[in-house]
PDB file of C-alpha atoms in Angstrom:
ATOM      1  CA  MET L   1      12.519  12.446   1.343  1.00  0.00           C
ATOM      2  CA  ASP L   2       9.105  12.580  -0.260  1.00  0.00           C
ATOM      3  CA  TYR L   3       6.381  10.017   0.355  1.00  0.00           C
ATOM      4  CA  ARG L   4       3.837   8.299  -1.854  1.00  0.00           C
ATOM      5  CA  THR L   5       0.819   6.073  -1.366  1.00  0.00           C
ATOM      6  CA  LEU L   6       1.735   2.404  -1.636  1.00  0.00           C
ATOM      7  CA  GLY L   7      -0.339   1.212  -4.580  1.00  0.00           C
ATOM      8  CA  ASP L   8      -4.035   0.853  -3.799  1.00  0.00           C
ATOM      9  CA  THR L   9      -3.531   1.170  -0.033  1.00  0.00           C
ATOM     10  CA  GLY L  10      -3.823   4.194   2.218  1.00  0.00           C
ATOM     11  CA  THR L  11      -0.310   3.845   3.628  1.00  0.00           C
ATOM     12  CA  LYS L  12       2.396   6.324   2.671  1.00  0.00           C
ATOM     13  CA  VAL L  13       5.985   5.178   2.283  1.00  0.00           C
ATOM     14  CA  SER L  14       9.261   6.919   1.519  1.00  0.00           C
ATOM     15  CA  GLU L  15      10.337   7.075  -2.126  1.00  0.00           C
ATOM     16  CA  LEU L  16      13.113   4.622  -1.323  1.00  0.00           C
ATOM     17  CA  CYS L  17      12.906   1.433   0.720  1.00  0.00           C
ATOM     18  CA  LEU L  18      15.855   0.133   2.751  1.00  0.00           C
ATOM     19  CA  GLY L  19      16.785  -3.454   1.934  1.00  0.00           C
ATOM     20  CA  THR L  20      18.387  -5.488   4.718  1.00  0.00           C
ATOM     21  CA  TRP L  21      19.284  -8.773   3.036  1.00  0.00           C
ATOM     22  CA  ARG L  22      22.978  -8.162   3.716  1.00  0.00           C
ATOM     23  CA  PHE L  23      22.466  -7.843   7.486  1.00  0.00           C
ATOM     24  CA  ALA L  24      24.410 -10.730   9.078  1.00  0.00           C
ATOM     25  CA  LYS L  25      24.904 -12.354   5.675  1.00  0.00           C
ATOM     26  CA  GLU L  26      28.096 -14.399   5.483  1.00  0.00           C
ATOM     27  CA  SER L  27      30.177 -14.603   2.315  1.00  0.00           C
ATOM     28  CA  ASP L  28      33.237 -16.833   2.447  1.00  0.00           C
ATOM     29  CA  GLY L  29      33.064 -16.748   6.227  1.00  0.00           C
ATOM     30  CA  VAL L  30      32.936 -12.943   6.411  1.00  0.00           C
ATOM     31  CA  VAL L  31      29.829 -11.069   7.591  1.00  0.00           C
ATOM     32  CA  GLU L  32      28.938  -8.488   4.916  1.00  0.00           C
ATOM     33  CA  THR L  33      27.107  -6.165   7.328  1.00  0.00           C
ATOM     34  CA  ASP L  34      27.646  -6.572  11.068  1.00  0.00           C
ATOM     35  CA  ARG L  35      25.209  -5.469  13.766  1.00  0.00           C
ATOM     36  CA  LYS L  36      26.884  -2.108  14.392  1.00  0.00           C
ATOM     37  CA  THR L  37      26.923  -1.223  10.696  1.00  0.00           C
ATOM     38  CA  ALA L  38      23.343  -2.455  10.269  1.00  0.00           C
ATOM     39  CA  HIS L  39      22.153  -0.081  12.980  1.00  0.00           C
ATOM     40  CA  ALA L  40      24.190   2.766  11.469  1.00  0.00           C
ATOM     41  CA  LEU L  41      22.508   2.132   8.109  1.00  0.00           C
ATOM     42  CA  LEU L  42      19.079   2.166   9.745  1.00  0.00           C
ATOM     43  CA  ASP L  43      19.975   5.403  11.548  1.00  0.00           C
ATOM     44  CA  THR L  44      21.130   7.036   8.315  1.00  0.00           C
ATOM     45  CA  PHE L  45      18.008   5.944   6.466  1.00  0.00           C
ATOM     46  CA  ALA L  46      15.653   7.177   9.190  1.00  0.00           C
ATOM     47  CA  GLU L  47      17.490  10.491   9.545  1.00  0.00           C
ATOM     48  CA  ALA L  48      17.017  11.062   5.805  1.00  0.00           C
ATOM     49  CA  GLY L  49      13.263  10.592   6.229  1.00  0.00           C
ATOM     50  CA  GLY L  50      13.084   6.950   5.178  1.00  0.00           C
ATOM     51  CA  ASN L  51      10.290   4.963   6.806  1.00  0.00           C
ATOM     52  CA  PHE L  52      10.024   1.813   4.649  1.00  0.00           C
ATOM     53  CA  VAL L  53      12.206  -1.159   5.694  1.00  0.00           C
ATOM     54  CA  ASP L  54      12.309  -4.526   3.908  1.00  0.00           C
ATOM     55  CA  THR L  55      13.505  -7.808   5.397  1.00  0.00           C
ATOM     56  CA  ALA L  56      12.671 -11.543   5.350  1.00  0.00           C
ATOM     57  CA  ASN L  57      12.634 -14.396   7.812  1.00  0.00           C
ATOM     58  CA  VAL L  58      15.565 -16.079   6.039  1.00  0.00           C
ATOM     59  CA  TYR L  59      17.860 -13.039   5.871  1.00  0.00           C
ATOM     60  CA  GLY L  60      21.063 -13.358   7.861  1.00  0.00           C
ATOM     61  CA  ASP L  61      23.253 -16.188   9.115  1.00  0.00           C
ATOM     62  CA  PRO L  62      21.602 -17.802  10.931  1.00  0.00           C
ATOM     63  CA  SER L  63      18.209 -17.119   9.378  1.00  0.00           C
ATOM     64  CA  GLY L  64      16.208 -14.541  11.275  1.00  0.00           C
ATOM     65  CA  THR L  65      19.185 -12.430  12.325  1.00  0.00           C
ATOM     66  CA  SER L  66      18.231  -9.519  10.063  1.00  0.00           C
ATOM     67  CA  GLU L  67      14.796  -9.373  11.693  1.00  0.00           C
ATOM     68  CA  ASP L  68      16.417  -9.642  15.135  1.00  0.00           C
ATOM     69  CA  TRP L  69      18.740  -6.701  14.502  1.00  0.00           C
ATOM     70  CA  ILE L  70      15.927  -4.555  13.110  1.00  0.00           C
ATOM     71  CA  GLY L  71      13.828  -5.402  16.157  1.00  0.00           C
ATOM     72  CA  ASP L  72      16.662  -4.406  18.496  1.00  0.00           C
ATOM     73  CA  TRP L  73      17.037  -1.088  16.688  1.00  0.00           C
ATOM     74  CA  LEU L  74      13.301  -0.460  16.602  1.00  0.00           C
ATOM     75  CA  ALA L  75      12.924  -1.038  20.348  1.00  0.00           C
ATOM     76  CA  ASP L  76      14.236   2.473  21.040  1.00  0.00           C
ATOM     77  CA  ARG L  77      11.963   4.130  18.481  1.00  0.00           C
ATOM     78  CA  ASP L  78       8.289   4.707  17.768  1.00  0.00           C
ATOM     79  CA  ARG L  79       7.063   1.658  15.860  1.00  0.00           C
ATOM     80  CA  GLU L  80       4.327   3.726  14.221  1.00  0.00           C
ATOM     81  CA  ASP L  81       6.930   5.838  12.420  1.00  0.00           C
ATOM     82  CA  PHE L  82       7.954   2.896  10.229  1.00  0.00           C
ATOM     83  CA  VAL L  83       6.474   0.636   7.588  1.00  0.00           C
ATOM     84  CA  LEU L  84       7.909  -2.860   8.035  1.00  0.00           C
ATOM     85  CA  ALA L  85       7.877  -5.566   5.371  1.00  0.00           C
ATOM     86  CA  SER L  86       8.951  -9.188   5.710  1.00  0.00           C
ATOM     87  CA  LYS L  87       8.529 -12.412   3.733  1.00  0.00           C
ATOM     88  CA  VAL L  88       7.706 -16.105   4.037  1.00  0.00           C
ATOM     89  CA  TYR L  89       8.391 -19.208   1.930  1.00  0.00           C
ATOM     90  CA  PHE L  90      11.959 -20.483   2.208  1.00  0.00           C
ATOM     91  CA  PRO L  91      13.053 -23.198   4.678  1.00  0.00           C
ATOM     92  CA  MET L  92      13.540 -22.176   8.295  1.00  0.00           C
ATOM     93  CA  GLY L  93      14.324 -25.718   9.443  1.00  0.00           C
ATOM     94  CA  ASP L  94      14.778 -29.294   8.242  1.00  0.00           C
ATOM     95  CA  GLY L  95      11.237 -30.547   8.828  1.00  0.00           C
ATOM     96  CA  PRO L  96       8.804 -31.406   6.016  1.00  0.00           C
ATOM     97  CA  ASN L  97       6.579 -28.436   6.917  1.00  0.00           C
ATOM     98  CA  ASP L  98       9.374 -25.923   7.512  1.00  0.00           C
ATOM     99  CA  SER L  99       9.021 -24.241   4.122  1.00  0.00           C
ATOM    100  CA  GLY L 100       6.426 -23.227   1.564  1.00  0.00           C
ATOM    101  CA  LEU L 101       3.132 -21.384   1.779  1.00  0.00           C
ATOM    102  CA  SER L 102       0.924 -23.857   3.606  1.00  0.00           C
ATOM    103  CA  ARG L 103      -1.350 -22.695   6.402  1.00  0.00           C
ATOM    104  CA  LYS L 104       0.887 -24.469   8.912  1.00  0.00           C
ATOM    105  CA  HIS L 105       4.135 -22.886   7.740  1.00  0.00           C
ATOM    106  CA  ILE L 106       2.737 -19.370   7.368  1.00  0.00           C
ATOM    107  CA  ARG L 107       1.170 -19.493  10.839  1.00  0.00           C
ATOM    108  CA  SER L 108       4.452 -20.666  12.329  1.00  0.00           C
ATOM    109  CA  GLN L 109       6.545 -18.069  10.529  1.00  0.00           C
ATOM    110  CA  ILE L 110       4.423 -15.013  11.241  1.00  0.00           C
ATOM    111  CA  ARG L 111       4.812 -15.763  14.951  1.00  0.00           C
ATOM    112  CA  GLY L 112       8.586 -15.949  14.618  1.00  0.00           C
ATOM    113  CA  THR L 113       8.846 -12.821  12.481  1.00  0.00           C
ATOM    114  CA  LEU L 114       6.727 -10.714  14.837  1.00  0.00           C
ATOM    115  CA  ASP L 115       8.699 -11.955  17.831  1.00  0.00           C
ATOM    116  CA  ARG L 116      12.075 -11.168  16.256  1.00  0.00           C
ATOM    117  CA  LEU L 117      10.952  -7.720  15.119  1.00  0.00           C
ATOM    118  CA  GLY L 118       9.396  -7.019  18.503  1.00  0.00           C
ATOM    119  CA  THR L 119       6.122  -5.844  17.003  1.00  0.00           C
ATOM    120  CA  GLU L 120       2.488  -6.886  17.141  1.00  0.00           C
ATOM    121  CA  TYR L 121       1.943  -6.525  13.407  1.00  0.00           C
ATOM    122  CA  LEU L 122       3.602  -6.257  10.006  1.00  0.00           C
ATOM    123  CA  ASP L 123       2.669  -3.501   7.607  1.00  0.00           C
ATOM    124  CA  LEU L 124       3.415  -5.702   4.610  1.00  0.00           C
ATOM    125  CA  TYR L 125       3.816  -9.485   4.357  1.00  0.00           C
ATOM    126  CA  TYR L 126       5.193 -10.908   1.110  1.00  0.00           C
ATOM    127  CA  ILE L 127       5.123 -14.436  -0.158  1.00  0.00           C
ATOM    128  CA  HIS L 128       8.789 -14.818  -1.118  1.00  0.00           C
ATOM    129  CA  ARG L 129       8.092 -17.197  -4.018  1.00  0.00           C
ATOM    130  CA  TRP L 130       5.195 -19.001  -5.687  1.00  0.00           C
ATOM    131  CA  ASP L 131       4.528 -22.390  -4.081  1.00  0.00           C
ATOM    132  CA  GLU L 132       3.807 -25.092  -6.655  1.00  0.00           C
ATOM    133  CA  GLU L 133       2.754 -27.550  -3.927  1.00  0.00           C
ATOM    134  CA  THR L 134       0.192 -25.419  -2.079  1.00  0.00           C
ATOM    135  CA  PRO L 135      -3.043 -24.193  -3.688  1.00  0.00           C
ATOM    136  CA  ILE L 136      -3.049 -20.418  -3.935  1.00  0.00           C
ATOM    137  CA  GLU L 137      -6.519 -20.514  -2.346  1.00  0.00           C
ATOM    138  CA  GLU L 138      -5.032 -21.959   0.859  1.00  0.00           C
ATOM    139  CA  THR L 139      -2.227 -19.403   0.918  1.00  0.00           C
ATOM    140  CA  LEU L 140      -4.524 -16.433   0.334  1.00  0.00           C
ATOM    141  CA  SER L 141      -7.018 -17.766   2.864  1.00  0.00           C
ATOM    142  CA  VAL L 142      -4.534 -17.876   5.737  1.00  0.00           C
ATOM    143  CA  LEU L 143      -3.022 -14.532   4.710  1.00  0.00           C
ATOM    144  CA  THR L 144      -6.511 -13.013   4.759  1.00  0.00           C
ATOM    145  CA  GLU L 145      -6.973 -14.373   8.282  1.00  0.00           C
ATOM    146  CA  LEU L 146      -3.749 -12.660   9.365  1.00  0.00           C
ATOM    147  CA  VAL L 147      -5.094  -9.362   8.033  1.00  0.00           C
ATOM    148  CA  GLU L 148      -8.396  -9.881   9.844  1.00  0.00           C
ATOM    149  CA  GLU L 149      -6.540 -10.696  13.073  1.00  0.00           C
ATOM    150  CA  GLY L 150      -4.486  -7.501  12.871  1.00  0.00           C
ATOM    151  CA  LYS L 151      -1.169  -9.314  12.470  1.00  0.00           C
ATOM    152  CA  VAL L 152      -0.664  -8.007   8.917  1.00  0.00           C
ATOM    153  CA  ASN L 153      -1.932  -4.868   7.190  1.00  0.00           C
ATOM    154  CA  TYR L 154      -1.228  -5.597   3.519  1.00  0.00           C
ATOM    155  CA  LEU L 155      -0.066  -8.487   1.353  1.00  0.00           C
ATOM    156  CA  GLY L 156       2.714  -8.623  -1.208  1.00  0.00           C
ATOM    157  CA  ALA L 157       4.236 -11.067  -3.681  1.00  0.00           C
ATOM    158  CA  SER L 158       7.908 -11.400  -4.571  1.00  0.00           C
ATOM    159  CA  SER L 159       9.480 -12.943  -7.680  1.00  0.00           C
ATOM    160  CA  MET L 160       6.363 -14.032  -9.558  1.00  0.00           C
ATOM    161  CA  ALA L 161       5.558 -14.589 -13.197  1.00  0.00           C
ATOM    162  CA  ALA L 162       2.810 -12.502 -14.774  1.00  0.00           C
ATOM    163  CA  TRP L 163       0.452 -15.485 -14.988  1.00  0.00           C
ATOM    164  CA  GLN L 164       0.989 -16.293 -11.311  1.00  0.00           C
ATOM    165  CA  LEU L 165       0.199 -12.748 -10.207  1.00  0.00           C
ATOM    166  CA  THR L 166      -2.847 -12.690 -12.484  1.00  0.00           C
ATOM    167  CA  LYS L 167      -4.091 -16.004 -11.079  1.00  0.00           C
ATOM    168  CA  ALA L 168      -3.602 -14.808  -7.504  1.00  0.00           C
ATOM    169  CA  LEU L 169      -5.454 -11.530  -8.095  1.00  0.00           C
ATOM    170  CA  TRP L 170      -8.289 -13.357  -9.877  1.00  0.00           C
ATOM    171  CA  THR L 171      -8.546 -15.860  -7.011  1.00  0.00           C
ATOM    172  CA  SER L 172      -8.738 -13.052  -4.469  1.00  0.00           C
ATOM    173  CA  ASP L 173     -11.508 -11.320  -6.401  1.00  0.00           C
ATOM    174  CA  VAL L 174     -13.553 -14.485  -6.980  1.00  0.00           C
ATOM    175  CA  GLU L 175     -13.158 -15.870  -3.454  1.00  0.00           C
ATOM    176  CA  GLY L 176     -13.456 -12.549  -1.630  1.00  0.00           C
ATOM    177  CA  LEU L 177      -9.930 -12.786  -0.204  1.00  0.00           C
ATOM    178  CA  GLU L 178      -7.311 -10.103   0.405  1.00  0.00           C
ATOM    179  CA  ARG L 179      -5.329  -9.100  -2.705  1.00  0.00           C
ATOM    180  CA  PHE L 180      -1.639  -8.606  -3.231  1.00  0.00           C
ATOM    181  CA  ASP L 181      -1.169  -4.823  -3.061  1.00  0.00           C
ATOM    182  CA  VAL L 182       2.602  -4.830  -3.668  1.00  0.00           C
ATOM    183  CA  THR L 183       5.005  -6.862  -5.783  1.00  0.00           C
ATOM    184  CA  GLN L 184       8.770  -7.252  -5.596  1.00  0.00           C
ATOM    185  CA  PRO L 185      10.377  -8.223  -8.908  1.00  0.00           C
ATOM    186  CA  MET L 186      13.971  -7.824  -9.993  1.00  0.00           C
ATOM    187  CA  TYR L 187      13.818  -4.693 -12.136  1.00  0.00           C
ATOM    188  CA  HIS L 188      16.176  -1.917 -13.210  1.00  0.00           C
ATOM    189  CA  ALA L 189      16.767   0.456 -16.100  1.00  0.00           C
ATOM    190  CA  ALA L 190      18.974  -2.051 -17.941  1.00  0.00           C
ATOM    191  CA  ALA L 191      16.424  -4.895 -17.760  1.00  0.00           C
ATOM    192  CA  THR L 192      15.606  -6.238 -21.226  1.00  0.00           C
ATOM    193  CA  ASP L 193      13.442  -9.281 -20.414  1.00  0.00           C
ATOM    194  CA  ASP L 194       9.995  -8.975 -22.013  1.00  0.00           C
ATOM    195  CA  THR L 195       8.508 -11.266 -19.354  1.00  0.00           C
ATOM    196  CA  VAL L 196       9.228  -8.615 -16.714  1.00  0.00           C
ATOM    197  CA  GLU L 197       7.510  -5.982 -18.842  1.00  0.00           C
ATOM    198  CA  HIS L 198       4.416  -8.197 -19.123  1.00  0.00           C
ATOM    199  CA  TYR L 199       4.455  -8.580 -15.349  1.00  0.00           C
ATOM    200  CA  LEU L 200       4.651  -4.818 -14.893  1.00  0.00           C
ATOM    201  CA  ASP L 201       1.733  -4.382 -17.291  1.00  0.00           C
ATOM    202  CA  VAL L 202      -0.374  -6.440 -14.874  1.00  0.00           C
ATOM    203  CA  CYS L 203       0.786  -4.269 -11.971  1.00  0.00           C
ATOM    204  CA  ALA L 204      -0.119  -1.086 -13.846  1.00  0.00           C
ATOM    205  CA  ASP L 205      -3.534  -2.401 -14.853  1.00  0.00           C
ATOM    206  CA  GLN L 206      -4.387  -3.658 -11.353  1.00  0.00           C
ATOM    207  CA  ASP L 207      -2.895  -0.716  -9.403  1.00  0.00           C
ATOM    208  CA  VAL L 208      -0.355  -2.955  -7.687  1.00  0.00           C
ATOM    209  CA  ALA L 209       2.716  -1.141  -6.356  1.00  0.00           C
ATOM    210  CA  VAL L 210       6.189  -2.272  -7.437  1.00  0.00           C
ATOM    211  CA  CYS L 211       9.164  -2.417  -5.055  1.00  0.00           C
ATOM    212  CA  PRO L 212      11.978  -3.710  -7.264  1.00  0.00           C
ATOM    213  CA  TYR L 213      15.040  -5.386  -5.832  1.00  0.00           C
ATOM    214  CA  SER L 214      18.451  -5.133  -7.518  1.00  0.00           C
ATOM    215  CA  PRO L 215      17.539  -1.641  -8.828  1.00  0.00           C
ATOM    216  CA  LEU L 216      21.175  -0.983  -9.779  1.00  0.00           C
ATOM    217  CA  ALA L 217      21.496  -4.254 -11.711  1.00  0.00           C
ATOM    218  CA  GLY L 218      23.789  -5.829  -9.176  1.00  0.00           C
ATOM    219  CA  GLY L 219      26.091  -2.804  -9.338  1.00  0.00           C
ATOM    220  CA  PHE L 220      26.263  -2.618 -13.138  1.00  0.00           C
ATOM    221  CA  LEU L 221      24.452   0.748 -13.133  1.00  0.00           C
ATOM    222  CA  THR L 222      26.794   2.288 -10.568  1.00  0.00           C
ATOM    223  CA  GLY L 223      29.081   3.240 -13.435  1.00  0.00           C
ATOM    224  CA  LYS L 224      32.113   1.392 -12.090  1.00  0.00           C
ATOM    225  CA  TYR L 225      32.306  -0.842 -15.179  1.00  0.00           C
ATOM    226  CA  SER L 226      33.380  -0.047 -18.743  1.00  0.00           C
ATOM    227  CA  ARG L 227      32.638  -1.757 -22.048  1.00  0.00           C
ATOM    228  CA  ASP L 228      36.245  -2.575 -22.843  1.00  0.00           C
ATOM    229  CA  GLY L 229      37.887  -2.823 -19.432  1.00  0.00           C
ATOM    230  CA  ASP L 230      38.144  -5.694 -16.982  1.00  0.00           C
ATOM    231  CA  ALA L 231      35.827  -5.717 -13.985  1.00  0.00           C
ATOM    232  CA  PRO L 232      37.360  -4.043 -10.913  1.00  0.00           C
ATOM    233  CA  GLU L 233      39.021  -6.560  -8.618  1.00  0.00           C
ATOM    234  CA  GLY L 234      36.680  -7.643  -5.847  1.00  0.00           C
ATOM    235  CA  SER L 235      33.567  -6.296  -7.589  1.00  0.00           C
ATOM    236  CA  ARG L 236      30.514  -8.483  -8.056  1.00  0.00           C
ATOM    237  CA  ALA L 237      31.277  -8.820 -11.768  1.00  0.00           C
ATOM    238  CA  ASP L 238      34.741 -10.077 -10.830  1.00  0.00           C
ATOM    239  CA  LEU L 239      33.513 -12.543  -8.213  1.00  0.00           C
ATOM    240  CA  VAL L 240      30.169 -13.806  -9.540  1.00  0.00           C
ATOM    241  CA  ASP L 241      30.307 -15.975 -12.674  1.00  0.00           C
ATOM    242  CA  SER L 242      26.666 -15.336 -13.601  1.00  0.00           C
ATOM    243  CA  PHE L 243      26.923 -11.538 -13.348  1.00  0.00           C
ATOM    244  CA  GLU L 244      27.118 -10.885 -17.090  1.00  0.00           C
ATOM    245  CA  GLU L 245      24.309 -13.333 -17.846  1.00  0.00           C
ATOM    246  CA  TYR L 246      21.950 -11.578 -15.426  1.00  0.00           C
ATOM    247  CA  TYR L 247      22.886  -7.931 -15.810  1.00  0.00           C
ATOM    248  CA  VAL L 248      25.040  -7.116 -18.848  1.00  0.00           C
ATOM    249  CA  SER L 249      23.890  -6.644 -22.438  1.00  0.00           C
ATOM    250  CA  GLU L 250      24.615  -4.306 -25.326  1.00  0.00           C
ATOM    251  CA  THR L 251      21.350  -2.531 -24.576  1.00  0.00           C
ATOM    252  CA  GLY L 252      22.422  -2.285 -20.955  1.00  0.00           C
ATOM    253  CA  TRP L 253      25.603  -0.481 -21.983  1.00  0.00           C
ATOM    254  CA  ASP L 254      23.520   1.967 -24.039  1.00  0.00           C
ATOM    255  CA  VAL L 255      21.306   2.604 -21.016  1.00  0.00           C
ATOM    256  CA  LEU L 256      24.340   3.129 -18.799  1.00  0.00           C
ATOM    257  CA  ASP L 257      25.795   5.629 -21.290  1.00  0.00           C
ATOM    258  CA  GLU L 258      22.566   7.644 -21.143  1.00  0.00           C
ATOM    259  CA  ILE L 259      22.433   7.425 -17.341  1.00  0.00           C
ATOM    260  CA  ARG L 260      25.991   8.753 -17.159  1.00  0.00           C
ATOM    261  CA  ALA L 261      25.097  11.631 -19.481  1.00  0.00           C
ATOM    262  CA  VAL L 262      22.056  12.580 -17.394  1.00  0.00           C
ATOM    263  CA  ALA L 263      24.115  12.311 -14.210  1.00  0.00           C
ATOM    264  CA  ASP L 264      26.597  14.821 -15.627  1.00  0.00           C
ATOM    265  CA  GLU L 265      23.750  17.196 -16.480  1.00  0.00           C
ATOM    266  CA  LEU L 266      22.341  17.009 -12.949  1.00  0.00           C
ATOM    267  CA  ASP L 267      25.673  16.983 -11.109  1.00  0.00           C
ATOM    268  CA  ALA L 268      24.558  13.639  -9.722  1.00  0.00           C
ATOM    269  CA  THR L 269      25.935  10.098  -9.827  1.00  0.00           C
ATOM    270  CA  PRO L 270      24.829   7.180 -12.036  1.00  0.00           C
ATOM    271  CA  PRO L 271      23.284   5.264  -9.094  1.00  0.00           C
ATOM    272  CA  GLN L 272      21.201   8.299  -8.167  1.00  0.00           C
ATOM    273  CA  VAL L 273      19.924   8.703 -11.724  1.00  0.00           C
ATOM    274  CA  ALA L 274      19.209   4.970 -12.134  1.00  0.00           C
ATOM    275  CA  LEU L 275      17.198   4.961  -8.906  1.00  0.00           C
ATOM    276  CA  ARG L 276      15.393   8.173  -9.814  1.00  0.00           C
ATOM    277  CA  TRP L 277      14.311   6.701 -13.142  1.00  0.00           C
ATOM    278  CA  LEU L 278      12.546   3.960 -11.192  1.00  0.00           C
ATOM    279  CA  VAL L 279      10.982   6.361  -8.686  1.00  0.00           C
ATOM    280  CA  GLN L 280       9.533   8.436 -11.535  1.00  0.00           C
ATOM    281  CA  GLN L 281       7.840   5.532 -13.328  1.00  0.00           C
ATOM    282  CA  ARG L 282       4.562   6.763 -14.775  1.00  0.00           C
ATOM    283  CA  ALA L 283       2.454   3.625 -15.146  1.00  0.00           C
ATOM    284  CA  PHE L 284       2.738   2.309 -11.589  1.00  0.00           C
ATOM    285  CA  THR L 285       3.938   3.326  -8.141  1.00  0.00           C
ATOM    286  CA  CYS L 286       7.594   2.297  -7.939  1.00  0.00           C
ATOM    287  CA  THR L 287       9.597   2.327  -4.713  1.00  0.00           C
ATOM    288  CA  PRO L 288      13.022   0.732  -5.286  1.00  0.00           C
ATOM    289  CA  ILE L 289      14.728  -1.241  -2.542  1.00  0.00           C
ATOM    290  CA  VAL L 290      18.212   0.114  -1.902  1.00  0.00           C
ATOM    291  CA  GLY L 291      20.858  -1.866  -0.097  1.00  0.00           C
ATOM    292  CA  ALA L 292      24.354  -0.837   0.896  1.00  0.00           C
ATOM    293  CA  ARG L 293      27.391  -2.258   2.639  1.00  0.00           C
ATOM    294  CA  THR L 294      28.490   1.087   4.054  1.00  0.00           C
ATOM    295  CA  VAL L 295      26.926   4.328   5.240  1.00  0.00           C
ATOM    296  CA  ASP L 296      28.716   6.191   2.427  1.00  0.00           C
ATOM    297  CA  GLN L 297      27.107   3.937  -0.177  1.00  0.00           C
ATOM    298  CA  LEU L 298      23.685   4.406   1.377  1.00  0.00           C
ATOM    299  CA  GLU L 299      24.074   8.181   1.546  1.00  0.00           C
ATOM    300  CA  GLU L 300      24.931   8.248  -2.156  1.00  0.00           C
ATOM    301  CA  ASN L 301      21.863   6.153  -2.991  1.00  0.00           C
ATOM    302  CA  LEU L 302      19.639   8.352  -0.832  1.00  0.00           C
ATOM    303  CA  GLY L 303      20.722  11.262  -3.003  1.00  0.00           C
ATOM    304  CA  ALA L 304      18.223   9.921  -5.541  1.00  0.00           C
ATOM    305  CA  ALA L 305      15.534  11.531  -3.399  1.00  0.00           C
ATOM    306  CA  GLU L 306      17.149  14.948  -3.899  1.00  0.00           C
ATOM    307  CA  ILE L 307      17.125  15.047  -7.706  1.00  0.00           C
ATOM    308  CA  SER L 308      14.440  15.050 -10.382  1.00  0.00           C
ATOM    309  CA  LEU L 309      14.611  13.952 -14.005  1.00  0.00           C
ATOM    310  CA  SER L 310      13.051  16.158 -16.639  1.00  0.00           C
ATOM    311  CA  ASP L 311      10.624  14.484 -19.039  1.00  0.00           C
ATOM    312  CA  ASP L 312      13.347  14.587 -21.687  1.00  0.00           C
ATOM    313  CA  GLN L 313      15.929  12.957 -19.408  1.00  0.00           C
ATOM    314  CA  PHE L 314      13.483  10.260 -18.322  1.00  0.00           C
ATOM    315  CA  ASP L 315      12.522   9.539 -21.928  1.00  0.00           C
ATOM    316  CA  ARG L 316      16.140   9.357 -23.116  1.00  0.00           C
ATOM    317  CA  ILE L 317      16.890   6.616 -20.607  1.00  0.00           C
ATOM    318  CA  THR L 318      13.660   4.820 -21.472  1.00  0.00           C
ATOM    319  CA  ASP L 319      14.328   5.072 -25.206  1.00  0.00           C
ATOM    320  CA  ALA L 320      17.844   3.652 -24.762  1.00  0.00           C
ATOM    321  CA  ARG L 321      16.218   0.475 -23.445  1.00  0.00           C
ATOM    322  CA  THR L 322      14.236  -0.097 -26.634  1.00  0.00           C
ATOM    323  CA  VAL L 323      16.611   0.885 -29.445  1.00  0.00           C
TER     324      VAL L 323
END
């Protein structure tokens, strides 16, 4: 596993980040990833050289369980070997101040996150969403205090619009507050939404790193689907009504065809090529967040760190997105 500098920071992270949103997540009463499997996934990731782990205070059932399990695993390891990211925004209780990005809620949640992870600081703290009810000045002010207090090293923003990120960066510069160094949008090779491209233009211009979630388009880019066939039984496309709306388009099929062709050339798999295309982005630092239900799935995804796309292969995939 190679490492790269995370945007405009001095911290180096693995080319791939491990996503833990499935840890302790219940679907129809069944836990997608239990504690034993979660620790096996963390072991596999670390053994491959991965050092960048992403979680959030709301991940797991009940909320906070993902952080708890990571903290348990980390207790037997050197904390300094890992770059930990978590998030704040969504409700953690029923009270009127139990959600959002107010000073009160952020202060409360950083204490809980650090306690569950068993660490004195976070490497990266994301706001999970934009808060329409709290001035961005208040949010950035308290986040800056956390950096000054040594509780957080860097700040990130998840699921923002381009104008929101621009406003936040401008506010930081004008008010002398800490900036967002990392963003976390939904992004993948089959994405066709111009608004995401505008957002990424801001990231490139401002040297903000990008850690996209859903880098395989919800499984669409794994290659398990075909244009004319029915979705495999039990797959996300089979179970989730909105799958096609979010992930499938005619352009997406063209991209998948090119990814399959490149995979054949490299003796790789479509997921590995789709992830590698993100890793090799030229305009901005891109570290995709990979999740997996099983160790086998994770090992396949980690294979993206072992291949390299030629300029021609990279451009063919990119061109398929714009035809």
